[in-house]
Amino acid sequence: MWIDTFLSGKSKIAAKYSKEVKAHTRSVRAGLQFPVGRIHRLLKKANLAKHIGSIAPVYLAAVLEYLAAEILELAGNAARDNRKSRIAPRHLQLAIRNDEELNKMLSNVIISQGGVLPHIAPELLRKASKPKKHDASLEI
């Protein structure tokens, strides 16, 4: 027993209380997938303000992650509607332009290879012909 403790370099009491604590990134702490540290670095590098608070990049990462998830969900639905397993630029275009709020936010954005929304003006469509009424006065 003494030799095990001597060879390990720690006493059993020290080993019990010295559990190694791994460092967690700010993204993990915030429960986000987007990189909080990178966004903080880019905010500082952009010289937007003299000081950048520690909460600002977390908030910005959360907003960007939400927007990305929203667009990808709608684009995935558009791809499934077209019986495709991959999201193409066309599906992104359809997803953004069919959503009122995303269309307003990205109104001046052009998506390469996105195409346009299918739309036929009502004036160009044929009018449904009404069945002709037979006048009873003509038939005697």
C-alpha positions as CSV (number, residue, x, y, z in Angstrom):
1,M,0.0,0.0,0.0
2,W,2.8,2.4,0.9
3,I,4.6,1.5,-2.4
4,D,1.5,2.3,-4.5
5,T,1.2,5.7,-2.9
6,F,4.9,6.3,-3.3
7,L,5.0,5.3,-7.0
8,S,1.9,7.3,-7.9
9,G,3.4,10.5,-6.5
10,K,0.2,11.5,-4.7
11,S,-1.3,10.4,-1.4
12,K,-4.7,8.9,-1.6
13,I,-6.2,11.9,0.1
14,A,-4.6,14.3,-2.4
15,A,-5.7,12.1,-5.3
16,K,-9.3,12.2,-3.9
17,Y,-9.5,15.9,-3.9
18,S,-7.5,16.9,-6.9
19,K,-9.7,16.0,-9.7
20,E,-8.5,17.6,-12.9
21,V,-10.8,20.3,-14.1
22,K,-10.8,20.7,-17.8
23,A,-11.0,24.1,-19.3
24,H,-14.4,24.9,-21.0
25,T,-14.6,27.3,-23.9
26,R,-17.1,30.1,-23.7
27,S,-19.1,28.4,-26.4
28,V,-19.5,25.3,-24.2
29,R,-20.4,27.4,-21.2
30,A,-23.0,29.3,-23.2
31,G,-24.3,26.1,-24.7
32,L,-23.7,27.4,-28.3
33,Q,-22.1,25.8,-31.4
34,F,-20.9,29.1,-32.8
35,P,-17.4,30.2,-31.6
36,V,-17.7,32.9,-29.0
37,G,-13.9,33.5,-28.8
38,R,-13.5,34.0,-32.5
39,I,-16.4,36.4,-32.6
40,H,-14.9,38.3,-29.7
41,R,-11.6,38.5,-31.5
42,L,-13.2,39.7,-34.7
43,L,-15.2,42.3,-32.9
44,K,-12.1,43.7,-31.2
45,K,-10.2,43.5,-34.5
46,A,-12.9,45.5,-36.4
47,N,-12.4,48.5,-34.2
48,L,-16.1,49.0,-33.7
49,A,-15.7,50.3,-30.2
50,K,-12.8,51.1,-27.8
51,H,-13.9,48.2,-25.5
52,I,-15.9,45.1,-26.2
53,G,-17.7,43.6,-23.2
54,S,-17.5,40.0,-22.4
55,I,-21.3,39.4,-22.9
56,A,-21.5,41.0,-26.4
57,P,-19.8,38.1,-28.3
58,V,-21.9,35.5,-26.5
59,Y,-25.1,37.4,-27.4
60,L,-24.0,37.9,-31.0
61,A,-23.0,34.2,-31.4
62,A,-26.4,33.2,-30.0
63,V,-28.2,35.4,-32.5
64,L,-26.1,34.2,-35.5
65,E,-26.7,30.6,-34.4
66,Y,-30.4,31.1,-34.3
67,L,-30.5,32.7,-37.7
68,A,-28.4,30.0,-39.2
69,A,-30.6,27.3,-37.7
70,E,-33.8,29.0,-38.9
71,I,-32.6,29.3,-42.5
72,L,-31.2,25.8,-42.6
73,E,-34.4,24.3,-41.2
74,L,-36.5,26.1,-43.9
75,A,-34.0,25.2,-46.6
76,G,-34.1,21.6,-45.5
77,N,-37.9,21.6,-45.8
78,A,-37.6,23.1,-49.3
79,A,-35.1,20.4,-50.3
80,R,-37.4,17.7,-48.9
81,D,-40.3,19.1,-50.8
82,N,-38.3,18.8,-54.0
83,R,-37.3,15.2,-53.1
84,K,-33.6,16.1,-52.6
85,S,-31.3,15.0,-49.8
86,R,-28.9,18.0,-50.1
87,I,-29.5,21.7,-49.6
88,A,-28.7,23.6,-52.8
89,P,-28.6,27.4,-53.3
90,R,-32.0,27.1,-54.9
91,H,-33.4,25.7,-51.6
92,L,-31.9,28.6,-49.7
93,Q,-33.5,31.1,-52.1
94,L,-36.9,29.4,-51.8
95,A,-36.6,29.3,-48.0
96,I,-35.7,32.9,-47.6
97,R,-38.1,34.4,-50.1
98,N,-41.1,32.4,-48.9
99,D,-40.5,33.6,-45.3
100,E,-41.8,37.1,-44.7
101,E,-39.3,38.2,-42.0
102,L,-36.2,36.6,-43.6
103,N,-37.2,38.1,-46.9
104,K,-37.4,41.6,-45.4
105,M,-34.0,41.2,-43.6
106,L,-32.3,39.8,-46.7
107,S,-34.2,41.8,-49.3
108,N,-31.1,43.3,-50.9
109,V,-29.1,40.0,-50.9
110,I,-28.6,38.1,-54.2
111,I,-28.0,34.3,-53.8
112,S,-25.8,33.0,-56.6
113,Q,-27.5,30.1,-58.5
114,G,-30.7,30.7,-56.5
115,G,-33.1,31.5,-59.3
116,V,-36.4,33.3,-58.7
117,L,-39.6,32.4,-57.1
118,P,-42.1,30.7,-59.4
119,H,-44.8,33.3,-60.2
120,I,-47.3,33.7,-63.1
121,A,-49.2,36.9,-63.3
122,P,-53.0,36.4,-63.1
123,E,-53.5,38.4,-66.3
124,L,-51.5,35.8,-68.2
125,L,-53.6,32.9,-67.1
126,R,-56.6,31.7,-69.0
127,K,-59.9,32.7,-67.6
128,A,-62.2,29.8,-66.7
129,S,-64.9,29.7,-69.4
130,K,-68.4,29.9,-68.0
131,P,-70.8,27.3,-69.3
132,K,-73.2,28.9,-71.8
133,K,-76.8,29.3,-70.7
134,H,-79.3,28.0,-73.1
135,D,-82.1,30.5,-73.6
136,A,-85.5,28.9,-73.2
137,S,-87.0,31.5,-75.5
138,L,-85.1,30.2,-78.5
139,E,-86.4,26.8,-78.1
140,I,-90.1,26.4,-79.0
